[in-house]
PDB file of C-alpha atoms in Angstrom:
ATOM      1  CA  MET A   1       0.263  -9.332 -22.019  1.00 90.00           C
ATOM      2  CA  ASN A   2      -1.565  -7.244 -19.464  1.00 96.00           C
ATOM      3  CA  ILE A   3       0.600  -5.156 -17.018  1.00 97.00           C
ATOM      4  CA  GLU A   4      -1.039  -3.404 -14.081  1.00 97.00           C
ATOM      5  CA  SER A   5       0.293  -1.587 -11.037  1.00 97.00           C
ATOM      6  CA  PHE A   6      -1.535  -0.857  -7.794  1.00 97.00           C
ATOM      7  CA  PRO A   7      -0.750   0.667  -4.378  1.00 97.00           C
ATOM      8  CA  LEU A   8       0.818  -1.882  -2.063  1.00 96.00           C
ATOM      9  CA  ASP A   9      -1.440  -3.843   0.316  1.00 97.00           C
ATOM     10  CA  PHE A  10       1.333  -4.415   2.842  1.00 97.00           C
ATOM     11  CA  GLU A  11      -0.118  -7.401   4.725  1.00 96.00           C
ATOM     12  CA  ARG A  12      -0.983  -9.238   1.468  1.00 97.00           C
ATOM     13  CA  ASP A  13       2.160  -8.259  -0.466  1.00 97.00           C
ATOM     14  CA  TYR A  14       4.914  -8.358   2.136  1.00 95.00           C
ATOM     15  CA  PRO A  15       5.217 -12.203   2.053  1.00 94.00           C
ATOM     16  CA  ILE A  16       5.630 -12.062  -1.725  1.00 95.00           C
ATOM     17  CA  ALA A  17       8.389  -9.448  -1.415  1.00 94.00           C
ATOM     18  CA  GLN A  18      10.115 -11.407   1.278  1.00 91.00           C
ATOM     19  CA  GLU A  19      10.164 -14.559  -0.756  1.00 91.00           C
ATOM     20  CA  TRP A  20      11.670 -12.741  -3.692  1.00 92.00           C
ATOM     21  CA  ALA A  21      14.234 -10.959  -1.545  1.00 89.00           C
ATOM     22  CA  ASN A  22      15.282 -14.236   0.057  1.00 86.00           C
ATOM     23  CA  ASN A  23      15.945 -15.477  -3.504  1.00 85.00           C
ATOM     24  CA  TRP A  24      17.959 -12.433  -4.606  1.00 84.00           C
ATOM     25  CA  TRP A  25      19.893 -11.269  -1.558  1.00 75.00           C
ATOM     26  CA  LYS A  26      21.897 -12.663   1.383  1.00 65.00           C
ATOM     27  CA  ASP A  27      22.797 -10.836   4.564  1.00 58.00           C
ATOM     28  CA  SER A  28      26.393 -10.356   5.747  1.00 57.00           C
ATOM     29  CA  ASP A  29      26.415 -13.871   7.218  1.00 63.00           C
ATOM     30  CA  GLY A  30      25.432 -15.410   3.840  1.00 62.00           C
ATOM     31  CA  ASP A  31      21.952 -16.110   5.072  1.00 63.00           C
ATOM     32  CA  SER A  32      19.053 -15.341   2.813  1.00 60.00           C
ATOM     33  CA  GLU A  33      16.187 -16.282   5.168  1.00 65.00           C
ATOM     34  CA  ASN A  34      14.305 -13.199   6.342  1.00 65.00           C
ATOM     35  CA  TYR A  35      16.666 -10.774   4.671  1.00 70.00           C
ATOM     36  CA  LEU A  36      13.834  -8.271   4.095  1.00 81.00           C
ATOM     37  CA  LYS A  37      12.580  -7.777   7.652  1.00 83.00           C
ATOM     38  CA  LYS A  38       9.059  -6.531   8.094  1.00 87.00           C
ATOM     39  CA  ASP A  39       9.983  -4.022  10.757  1.00 88.00           C
ATOM     40  CA  ILE A  40      12.358  -2.037   8.524  1.00 86.00           C
ATOM     41  CA  LEU A  41       9.781  -1.500   5.735  1.00 91.00           C
ATOM     42  CA  PRO A  42       7.153   1.151   5.207  1.00 93.00           C
ATOM     43  CA  THR A  43       3.602   0.012   4.641  1.00 94.00           C
ATOM     44  CA  ASP A  44       3.361   2.080   1.456  1.00 95.00           C
ATOM     45  CA  GLY A  45       4.561   1.231  -1.992  1.00 95.00           C
ATOM     46  CA  ALA A  46       3.494  -0.289  -5.313  1.00 97.00           C
ATOM     47  CA  ILE A  47       3.005  -3.795  -6.750  1.00 98.00           C
ATOM     48  CA  THR A  48       2.900  -4.674 -10.416  1.00 98.00           C
ATOM     49  CA  TYR A  49       1.286  -7.724 -12.038  1.00 98.00           C
ATOM     50  CA  ILE A  50       1.916  -9.312 -15.409  1.00 97.00           C
ATOM     51  CA  ASP A  51      -1.239 -11.223 -16.459  1.00 96.00           C
ATOM     52  CA  ASN A  52      -2.338 -11.397 -12.741  1.00 96.00           C
ATOM     53  CA  THR A  53       0.996 -12.759 -11.605  1.00 97.00           C
ATOM     54  CA  PRO A  54       2.942 -10.582  -9.135  1.00 98.00           C
ATOM     55  CA  ALA A  55       6.014  -9.259 -10.958  1.00 98.00           C
ATOM     56  CA  VAL A  56       7.548  -6.245  -9.182  1.00 97.00           C
ATOM     57  CA  VAL A  57       7.153  -4.644  -5.707  1.00 97.00           C
ATOM     58  CA  SER A  58       8.650  -1.430  -4.310  1.00 95.00           C
ATOM     59  CA  PHE A  59       8.324   0.258  -1.000  1.00 94.00           C
ATOM     60  CA  GLN A  60       7.990   3.978  -0.225  1.00 92.00           C
ATOM     61  CA  TYR A  61       8.890   5.850   2.858  1.00 92.00           C
ATOM     62  CA  PHE A  62       6.594   8.883   3.283  1.00 91.00           C
ATOM     63  CA  PRO A  63       7.876  10.973   6.235  1.00 89.00           C
ATOM     64  CA  TYR A  64       5.433  13.159   8.104  1.00 86.00           C
ATOM     65  CA  ASN A  65       7.744  16.169   8.448  1.00 90.00           C
ATOM     66  CA  SER A  66       9.253  16.561   4.947  1.00 86.00           C
ATOM     67  CA  LYS A  67       8.271  16.846   1.293  1.00 83.00           C
ATOM     68  CA  VAL A  68      10.987  14.356   0.287  1.00 82.00           C
ATOM     69  CA  CYS A  69      10.026  10.637   0.086  1.00 84.00           C
ATOM     70  CA  PHE A  70      12.237   7.660  -0.517  1.00 86.00           C
ATOM     71  CA  MET A  71      11.633   4.557  -2.620  1.00 87.00           C
ATOM     72  CA  ALA A  72      13.527   1.473  -1.662  1.00 84.00           C
ATOM     73  CA  PHE A  73      13.697  -2.265  -2.262  1.00 86.00           C
ATOM     74  CA  LEU A  74      12.471  -2.480  -5.865  1.00 90.00           C
ATOM     75  CA  ILE A  75      12.253  -6.214  -6.048  1.00 92.00           C
ATOM     76  CA  SER A  76      11.305  -8.382  -9.023  1.00 94.00           C
ATOM     77  CA  ASN A  77       9.848 -11.835  -9.272  1.00 96.00           C
ATOM     78  CA  PRO A  78      12.874 -14.074  -9.886  1.00 93.00           C
ATOM     79  CA  SER A  79      10.797 -16.579 -11.878  1.00 94.00           C
ATOM     80  CA  ILE A  80      10.002 -14.072 -14.620  1.00 94.00           C
ATOM     81  CA  ARG A  81      12.907 -13.773 -16.939  1.00 88.00           C
ATOM     82  CA  ASP A  82      11.555 -12.402 -20.118  1.00 90.00           C
ATOM     83  CA  LYS A  83      11.068  -8.933 -21.724  1.00 90.00           C
ATOM     84  CA  SER A  84       7.723  -8.438 -19.965  1.00 94.00           C
ATOM     85  CA  MET A  85       9.720  -7.677 -16.755  1.00 95.00           C
ATOM     86  CA  SER A  86      11.118  -4.509 -18.321  1.00 94.00           C
ATOM     87  CA  ALA A  87       7.620  -3.112 -18.856  1.00 96.00           C
ATOM     88  CA  ALA A  88       6.564  -4.181 -15.376  1.00 97.00           C
ATOM     89  CA  ILE A  89       9.537  -2.322 -13.804  1.00 95.00           C
ATOM     90  CA  ASP A  90       8.583   0.763 -15.740  1.00 94.00           C
ATOM     91  CA  SER A  91       4.958   0.466 -14.691  1.00 96.00           C
ATOM     92  CA  ASN A  92       6.028   0.087 -11.032  1.00 96.00           C
ATOM     93  CA  LEU A  93       8.173   3.253 -11.259  1.00 92.00           C
ATOM     94  CA  GLU A  94       5.221   5.113 -12.828  1.00 91.00           C
ATOM     95  CA  LYS A  95       2.855   3.986 -10.046  1.00 94.00           C
ATOM     96  CA  SER A  96       5.421   4.926  -7.386  1.00 90.00           C
ATOM     97  CA  ARG A  97       5.735   8.410  -8.910  1.00 86.00           C
ATOM     98  CA  GLU A  98       1.938   8.755  -8.955  1.00 90.00           C
ATOM     99  CA  LEU A  99       1.759   7.848  -5.289  1.00 90.00           C
ATOM    100  CA  PHE A 100       4.272  10.402  -4.185  1.00 86.00           C
ATOM    101  CA  LYS A 101       2.603  13.131  -6.130  1.00 86.00           C
ATOM    102  CA  GLU A 102      -0.824  12.142  -4.785  1.00 90.00           C
ATOM    103  CA  LYS A 103       0.531  12.500  -1.224  1.00 89.00           C
ATOM    104  CA  GLY A 104       1.915  15.896  -1.862  1.00 87.00           C
ATOM    105  CA  PHE A 105       5.645  15.224  -1.834  1.00 85.00           C
ATOM    106  CA  LEU A 106       7.988  17.267  -4.009  1.00 81.00           C
ATOM    107  CA  ILE A 107      11.010  15.002  -4.349  1.00 79.00           C
ATOM    108  CA  GLN A 108      11.268  11.232  -4.586  1.00 81.00           C
ATOM    109  CA  THR A 109      14.655   9.649  -3.962  1.00 81.00           C
ATOM    110  CA  VAL A 110      15.603   6.161  -5.111  1.00 81.00           C
ATOM    111  CA  ILE A 111      18.965   4.482  -4.258  1.00 72.00           C
ATOM    112  CA  THR A 112      20.131   1.492  -6.224  1.00 73.00           C
ATOM    113  CA  HIS A 113      23.359  -0.276  -7.219  1.00 70.00           C
ATOM    114  CA  ASN A 114      21.621  -2.479  -9.834  1.00 77.00           C
ATOM    115  CA  LYS A 115      22.629  -1.355 -13.300  1.00 77.00           C
ATOM    116  CA  ALA A 116      19.401  -2.637 -14.913  1.00 83.00           C
ATOM    117  CA  ILE A 117      17.272  -0.591 -12.420  1.00 82.00           C
ATOM    118  CA  GLU A 118      19.593   2.386 -13.044  1.00 80.00           C
ATOM    119  CA  LYS A 119      18.627   2.186 -16.727  1.00 84.00           C
ATOM    120  CA  HIS A 120      14.934   2.044 -15.937  1.00 87.00           C
ATOM    121  CA  LEU A 121      15.181   5.000 -13.574  1.00 83.00           C
ATOM    122  CA  THR A 122      17.039   7.049 -16.197  1.00 81.00           C
ATOM    123  CA  LYS A 123      14.470   5.998 -18.858  1.00 84.00           C
ATOM    124  CA  ASN A 124      11.627   7.123 -16.514  1.00 82.00           C
ATOM    125  CA  GLY A 125      12.931  10.622 -15.870  1.00 77.00           C
ATOM    126  CA  TYR A 126      15.184   9.952 -12.865  1.00 74.00           C
ATOM    127  CA  HIS A 127      18.319  11.440 -14.367  1.00 56.00           C
ATOM    128  CA  ASP A 128      20.467  14.568 -14.579  1.00 43.00           C
ATOM    129  CA  GLY A 129      18.838  17.243 -16.680  1.00 35.00           C
ATOM    130  CA  GLY A 130      15.665  19.332 -16.679  1.00 37.00           C
ATOM    131  CA  ASN A 131      14.008  19.209 -13.330  1.00 38.00           C
ATOM    132  CA  THR A 132      15.896  16.160 -12.075  1.00 40.00           C
ATOM    133  CA  GLU A 133      19.310  15.494 -10.580  1.00 41.00           C
ATOM    134  CA  LEU A 134      21.539  12.444 -10.354  1.00 42.00           C
ATOM    135  CA  LEU A 135      23.523  12.069  -7.173  1.00 42.00           C
ATOM    136  CA  TYR A 136      26.380   9.654  -6.631  1.00 37.00           C
ATOM    137  CA  LEU A 137      26.783   8.256  -3.105  1.00 35.00           C
ATOM    138  CA  GLN A 138      29.276   5.849  -1.605  1.00 33.00           C
ATOM    139  CA  HIS A 139      27.968   2.755   0.116  1.00 35.00           C
ATOM    140  CA  ASN A 140      29.860   1.377   3.118  1.00 35.00           C
ATOM    141  CA  SER A 141      30.830  -1.650   1.206  1.00 40.00           C
ATOM    142  CA  ASN A 142      32.647   0.642  -1.322  1.00 40.00           C
ATOM    143  CA  ASP A 143      30.205  -0.352  -4.071  1.00 42.00           C
ATOM    144  CA  GLN A 144      29.031   2.752  -5.806  1.00 41.00           C
ATOM    145  CA  LEU A 145      25.343   3.391  -5.243  1.00 42.00           C
ATOM    146  CA  LEU A 146      23.417   5.758  -7.424  1.00 47.00           C
ATOM    147  CA  ALA A 147      20.787   7.882  -5.780  1.00 51.00           C
ATOM    148  CA  PHE A 148      18.221   9.141  -8.210  1.00 56.00           C
ATOM    149  CA  HIS A 149      15.629  11.704  -7.458  1.00 52.00           C
ATOM    150  CA  THR A 150      12.968  13.541  -9.284  1.00 54.00           C
ATOM    151  CA  ASP A 151      11.945  17.063  -8.370  1.00 51.00           C
ATOM    152  CA  GLU A 152       8.324  17.800  -9.152  1.00 52.00           C
ATOM    153  CA  ARG A 153       8.126  21.416  -7.930  1.00 46.00           C
TER     154      ARG A 153
END
């Protein structure tokens, strides 16, 4: 098994992410078509492949006036349901971390309500302790969201 992560090529990778998002999520009307709208996404992020098959994509918001960036929409390929996905998610988080460091950001924030992703974030250094903090936020749907961030100062 060969797992590789790369910076996102937005025009090439967006349709892949949109297809996966349409499989995983529905909007408030129960509609899944076009849930992940192009105009809400940044053009930066990471994509991970397992044996040349797209497996995980994430998007990073890099603001021009702050040293805090935000990773959102970590989306996995719904057709991959084996243990290789765990390694692919870890690889994507590692590439995302590399990207924010390369661009000079000090803090990367990730928000999720997915327990599996929460475990990967904690495993990869996004947790309370050392130079990191774990923040608990409340989502407007009353589902608890976890906001993880890593502080690289």
